[in-house]
């Protein structure tokens, strides 16, 4: 792994700062074709440059995990509060009304489940992303995970190639390699590799030193919420992430496993877009929960 001092020197050019030449509101997208920019503009609010993605793609590896048992009852009512949704084609076509008028970040790979170990991912047909009018394709990159690293890197490259051909941005979804610690070194490498291979968005995790992860990634980073936290802590996570360079969140379990999911996603949205502090966000959550 590269020496951290050299890393710090080379990349410490400010938290969340976009590159000087960027005139488009999405980091690193100035040179992209019109169609890619149009799709990215549907995802990232042109006023704030930020996004709250509601992630409910978990079933492709976890099955009907808690909070996702009934998409029609548990999730569809929350979509109105999200800027973008992240889910699989199977859920879109079976359970999500086509008149939600929200951009879709389509989960565009699939592989083994949590019953074995996440492995041997394959890409879905890119024509499905076109048919579903996807605004982005989400594809996992599993850094440091032996054979899976090579497979997922190849998937990411292929998805970026096809995305470039059809004007559909790719979001690289960094997994955590089995043996790796979830630290800034790891996420800086995983995020940068996604961007180097052509991803226009990266989804990763918040960590200590995250500001350097974001600064060293030439495309926007959204953070996953990870396992369910107490609501106040989850709002702190959102607040810290966007203040350390993330452009938003791709949150699932901390919304749909909340005691009040509708209140939680509205509080997350206010923290991400309106600059509420975690305390203000939690107060909003409590008020909406009454
Ligand atoms: C995991 O299956 C997906 O990558 C999720 O989209 C991602 O982890 C965000 O969901 P959560 O906030 O529950 O981690």
Coordinates of C-alpha atoms and ligand atoms in Angstrom, one line a residue:
X1 CA 0.0 0.0 0.0
X2 CA 1.4 3.5 -0.9
X3 CA 3.0 5.3 2.0
X4 CA 0.4 7.5 3.8
X5 CA 2.7 10.5 4.2
X6 CA 3.2 10.7 0.4
X7 CA -0.6 10.2 0.1
X8 CA -1.3 13.0 2.5
X9 CA 1.1 15.4 0.8
X10 CA -0.3 14.7 -2.7
X11 CA -4.0 14.9 -1.8
X12 CA -4.4 17.4 0.9
X13 CA -6.0 20.1 -1.2
X14 CA -9.1 20.8 0.8
X15 CA -12.2 19.0 1.9
X16 CA -14.8 18.3 -0.7
X17 CA -13.1 20.7 -3.1
X18 CA -14.0 20.1 -6.7
X19 CA -11.3 20.4 -9.3
X20 CA -10.6 24.0 -10.4
X21 CA -11.8 23.6 -14.0
X22 CA -15.2 22.0 -13.0
X23 CA -18.0 24.3 -14.2
X24 CA -20.7 21.5 -14.0
X25 CA -22.2 20.9 -10.6
X26 CA -21.0 17.3 -10.5
X27 CA -17.4 16.8 -9.6
X28 CA -15.3 15.5 -12.5
X29 CA -18.2 15.5 -14.9
X30 CA -17.3 18.6 -17.0
X31 CA -15.9 16.6 -19.9
X32 CA -18.8 14.1 -20.1
X33 CA -21.3 14.1 -23.0
X34 CA -24.6 15.8 -22.7
X35 CA -26.6 12.6 -21.9
X36 CA -24.4 11.6 -19.0
X37 CA -24.7 15.1 -17.6
X38 CA -28.4 15.0 -18.0
X39 CA -28.6 11.8 -16.1
X40 CA -26.2 13.0 -13.4
X41 CA -28.3 16.2 -13.0
X42 CA -31.4 14.1 -12.3
X43 CA -29.4 12.5 -9.4
X44 CA -27.5 15.4 -8.0
X45 CA -29.6 18.5 -7.1
X46 CA -28.2 21.3 -9.3
X47 CA -28.7 23.8 -6.4
X48 CA -26.9 21.8 -3.7
X49 CA -24.9 19.4 -5.8
X50 CA -26.0 16.7 -3.3
X51 CA -28.2 13.6 -3.2
X52 CA -30.1 11.4 -0.8
X53 CA -30.4 8.0 -2.4
X54 CA -32.8 5.5 -0.9
X55 CA -31.1 2.1 -1.2
X56 CA -33.2 -1.1 -1.2
X57 CA -31.1 -3.4 -3.4
X58 CA -30.1 -5.5 -0.4
X59 CA -32.4 -8.4 -1.3
X60 CA -30.2 -9.4 -4.2
X61 CA -27.7 -10.8 -1.6
X62 CA -29.7 -10.8 1.7
X63 CA -33.2 -11.8 0.7
X64 CA -36.2 -10.2 2.5
X65 CA -34.0 -8.6 5.2
X66 CA -35.7 -6.7 8.0
X67 CA -37.6 -3.7 6.7
X68 CA -37.6 -5.0 3.1
X69 CA -40.2 -7.8 3.6
X70 CA -42.9 -5.7 1.7
X71 CA -41.5 -3.2 -0.8
X72 CA -45.0 -2.0 -1.6
X73 CA -45.8 -1.3 2.1
X74 CA -42.3 -0.6 3.6
X75 CA -40.5 1.2 0.8
X76 CA -42.8 2.7 -1.9
X77 CA -44.2 5.3 0.6
X78 CA -40.7 6.5 1.3
X79 CA -39.7 7.2 -2.3
X80 CA -41.3 10.6 -2.4
X81 CA -38.7 11.8 0.1
X82 CA -35.7 10.5 -1.7
X83 CA -33.8 12.2 -4.6
X84 CA -32.9 8.9 -6.2
X85 CA -33.6 5.2 -5.6
X86 CA -31.2 2.3 -5.8
X87 CA -32.7 -1.1 -6.4
X88 CA -32.6 -4.1 -8.7
X89 CA -34.5 -4.6 -12.0
X90 CA -36.5 -7.4 -10.3
X91 CA -37.9 -5.1 -7.7
X92 CA -38.4 -2.2 -10.1
X93 CA -40.5 -4.3 -12.5
X94 CA -42.4 -6.2 -9.7
X95 CA -43.0 -3.6 -7.0
X96 CA -42.2 0.0 -7.9
X97 CA -44.9 2.1 -9.7
X98 CA -43.5 3.6 -12.9
X99 CA -44.9 7.0 -12.1
X100 CA -42.6 7.8 -9.2
X101 CA -40.8 10.3 -11.3
X102 CA -37.5 9.7 -9.6
X103 CA -34.1 8.8 -11.1
X104 CA -33.1 5.2 -10.7
X105 CA -29.6 4.0 -9.8
X106 CA -30.0 0.5 -11.1
X107 CA -28.2 -2.3 -9.3
X108 CA -26.6 -3.8 -12.4
X109 CA -24.6 -6.7 -11.1
X110 CA -25.5 -9.9 -9.2
X111 CA -23.6 -12.7 -7.5
X112 CA -23.6 -15.2 -4.7
X113 CA -25.5 -14.4 -1.5
X114 CA -24.6 -13.9 2.2
X115 CA -25.3 -17.7 2.6
X116 CA -21.9 -18.4 1.0
X117 CA -19.7 -15.4 0.4
X118 CA -20.1 -12.5 -2.0
X119 CA -18.5 -13.7 -5.1
X120 CA -18.5 -14.3 -8.9
X121 CA -20.6 -11.3 -9.7
X122 CA -21.9 -10.9 -13.2
X123 CA -23.4 -7.9 -15.0
X124 CA -27.0 -7.7 -16.0
X125 CA -27.8 -6.9 -19.7
X126 CA -27.1 -3.1 -20.2
X127 CA -30.2 -3.0 -22.4
X128 CA -32.2 -3.5 -19.3
X129 CA -30.7 -0.3 -17.8
X130 CA -31.8 1.4 -21.0
X131 CA -35.2 -0.2 -20.9
X132 CA -35.7 0.9 -17.3
X133 CA -34.5 4.4 -18.2
X134 CA -31.8 4.1 -15.5
X135 CA -30.0 7.3 -14.5
X136 CA -27.0 5.3 -13.3
X137 CA -25.8 1.7 -13.1
X138 CA -24.4 0.5 -9.7
X139 CA -21.7 -2.1 -9.9
X140 CA -19.6 -3.5 -7.0
X141 CA -15.9 -3.4 -6.8
X142 CA -14.4 -5.6 -4.1
X143 CA -10.9 -4.4 -3.5
X144 CA -8.5 -6.8 -1.8
X145 CA -10.7 -9.8 -2.1
X146 CA -8.6 -12.3 -4.2
X147 CA -10.4 -13.6 -7.2
X148 CA -13.4 -11.4 -6.5
X149 CA -11.3 -8.3 -7.0
X150 CA -10.4 -9.3 -10.5
X151 CA -14.0 -10.3 -11.4
X152 CA -15.5 -7.1 -10.0
X153 CA -12.8 -4.9 -11.6
X154 CA -13.6 -6.4 -14.9
X155 CA -17.4 -5.9 -14.3
X156 CA -16.8 -2.3 -13.5
X157 CA -14.7 -1.7 -16.6
X158 CA -17.3 -3.4 -18.8
X159 CA -20.1 -1.4 -17.2
X160 CA -18.2 1.8 -17.7
X161 CA -17.6 0.9 -21.4
X162 CA -21.3 0.2 -21.9
X163 CA -22.3 3.2 -19.9
X164 CA -20.1 5.4 -22.0
X165 CA -21.6 3.9 -25.2
X166 CA -25.2 4.6 -24.1
X167 CA -24.7 7.7 -21.9
X168 CA -25.4 6.0 -18.5
X169 CA -23.1 6.9 -15.6
X170 CA -21.7 4.1 -13.5
X171 CA -21.6 4.2 -9.7
X172 CA -18.8 2.1 -8.3
X173 CA -20.0 0.4 -5.1
X174 CA -17.0 -0.4 -2.9
X175 CA -17.3 -3.6 -0.8
X176 CA -15.0 -4.3 2.0
X177 CA -12.5 -7.1 1.3
X178 CA -12.6 -9.8 3.9
X179 CA -9.2 -9.2 5.4
X180 CA -9.1 -5.5 5.0
X181 CA -9.8 -2.9 7.7
X182 CA -12.4 -0.3 6.9
X183 CA -9.9 2.6 7.1
X184 CA -9.0 5.6 5.0
X185 CA -6.2 3.7 3.2
X186 CA -8.6 1.0 2.1
X187 CA -11.4 3.3 1.0
X188 CA -9.1 5.7 -0.7
X189 CA -7.7 2.9 -2.8
X190 CA -11.1 1.3 -3.5
X191 CA -12.8 4.7 -4.4
X192 CA -9.9 5.8 -6.6
X193 CA -9.7 2.5 -8.5
X194 CA -13.5 2.9 -9.2
X195 CA -12.9 6.4 -10.6
X196 CA -9.8 5.4 -12.5
X197 CA -11.8 2.6 -14.2
X198 CA -14.5 5.0 -15.4
X199 CA -17.1 5.3 -12.6
X200 CA -18.7 8.7 -12.5
X201 CA -19.9 8.2 -8.9
X202 CA -18.5 6.2 -6.0
X203 CA -20.4 4.7 -3.1
X204 CA -18.2 4.0 -0.1
X205 CA -18.2 4.2 3.7
X206 CA -17.4 7.0 6.1
X207 CA -14.3 6.5 8.2
X208 CA -11.7 8.4 10.2
X209 CA -9.7 10.5 7.7
X210 CA -12.6 10.4 5.2
X211 CA -11.8 14.0 4.1
X212 CA -8.7 12.6 2.4
X213 CA -10.6 9.8 0.8
X214 CA -13.0 12.3 -0.7
X215 CA -10.3 14.8 -1.7
X216 CA -8.4 12.1 -3.6
X217 CA -11.4 10.8 -5.5
X218 CA -12.0 12.8 -8.7
X219 CA -15.7 12.0 -8.8
X220 CA -18.4 12.5 -6.2
X221 CA -18.7 10.1 -3.3
X222 CA -21.9 9.1 -1.5
X223 CA -21.7 7.1 1.7
X224 CA -23.7 4.0 2.7
X225 CA -25.2 4.0 6.1
X226 CA -24.2 0.5 6.9
X227 CA -25.7 -1.5 9.7
X228 CA -28.6 0.1 11.7
X229 CA -27.5 2.8 14.2
X230 CA -29.5 4.8 16.6
X231 CA -31.1 7.6 14.6
X232 CA -29.1 10.4 16.2
X233 CA -25.8 8.6 15.3
X234 CA -27.0 7.9 11.8
X235 CA -27.7 11.6 11.4
X236 CA -24.3 12.5 12.8
X237 CA -22.8 10.1 10.2
X238 CA -24.6 12.0 7.4
X239 CA -23.6 15.4 8.8
X240 CA -19.9 14.4 9.2
X241 CA -19.8 12.8 5.8
X242 CA -21.1 15.8 3.8
X243 CA -18.9 18.1 5.8
X244 CA -15.9 16.0 5.1
X245 CA -16.4 15.9 1.3
X246 CA -19.2 13.4 0.5
X247 CA -21.9 14.8 -1.8
X248 CA -24.6 12.8 -0.1
X249 CA -25.7 9.4 1.1
X250 CA -26.9 6.1 -0.4
X251 CA -28.7 4.9 2.7
X252 CA -30.8 1.8 3.3
X253 CA -31.0 0.1 6.6
X254 CA -30.7 3.3 8.7
X255 CA -33.9 4.4 6.9
X256 CA -36.0 1.4 6.4
X257 CA -35.1 -0.2 9.7
X258 CA -35.7 3.0 11.6
X259 CA -38.6 3.1 14.1
X260 CA -40.1 5.7 11.8
X261 CA -38.6 5.4 8.3
X262 CA -40.6 8.3 6.8
X263 CA -39.4 10.7 9.6
X264 CA -35.9 9.4 9.2
X265 CA -35.4 9.9 5.5
X266 CA -36.9 13.5 5.8
X267 CA -34.4 14.2 8.6
X268 CA -31.5 12.8 6.5
X269 CA -32.6 14.9 3.6
X270 CA -32.6 18.1 5.7
X271 CA -29.1 17.3 7.1
X272 CA -27.8 16.6 3.6
X273 CA -29.4 19.4 1.7
X274 CA -30.4 22.1 4.2
X275 CA -27.3 21.9 6.5
X276 CA -29.2 20.9 9.7
X277 CA -26.9 19.8 12.5
X278 CA -27.4 16.2 13.8
X279 CA -29.2 17.7 16.8
X280 CA -31.6 19.7 14.6
X281 CA -32.0 16.7 12.4
X282 CA -32.9 14.5 15.4
X283 CA -35.3 17.0 16.7
X284 CA -37.0 17.0 13.3
X285 CA -37.1 13.2 13.3
X286 CA -38.7 13.3 16.7
X287 CA -41.3 15.9 15.7
X288 CA -42.2 14.0 12.5
X289 CA -42.4 10.8 14.5
X290 CA -45.1 12.2 16.8
Ligands
LIG1 C1 -25.8 -3.4 -0.1 O1 -26.4 -4.4 -0.4 C2 -25.8 -2.2 -1.0 O2 -24.6 -1.9 -1.5 C3 -26.5 -1.0 -0.3 O3 -27.1 -0.3 -1.4 C4 -25.6 -0.1 0.4 O4 -24.8 -0.8 1.4 C5 -26.4 1.0 1.1 O5 -27.3 0.4 2.1 P1 -27.0 0.6 3.7 O6 -27.2 2.0 4.0 O7 -28.1 -0.3 4.3 O8 -25.6 0.1 3.9

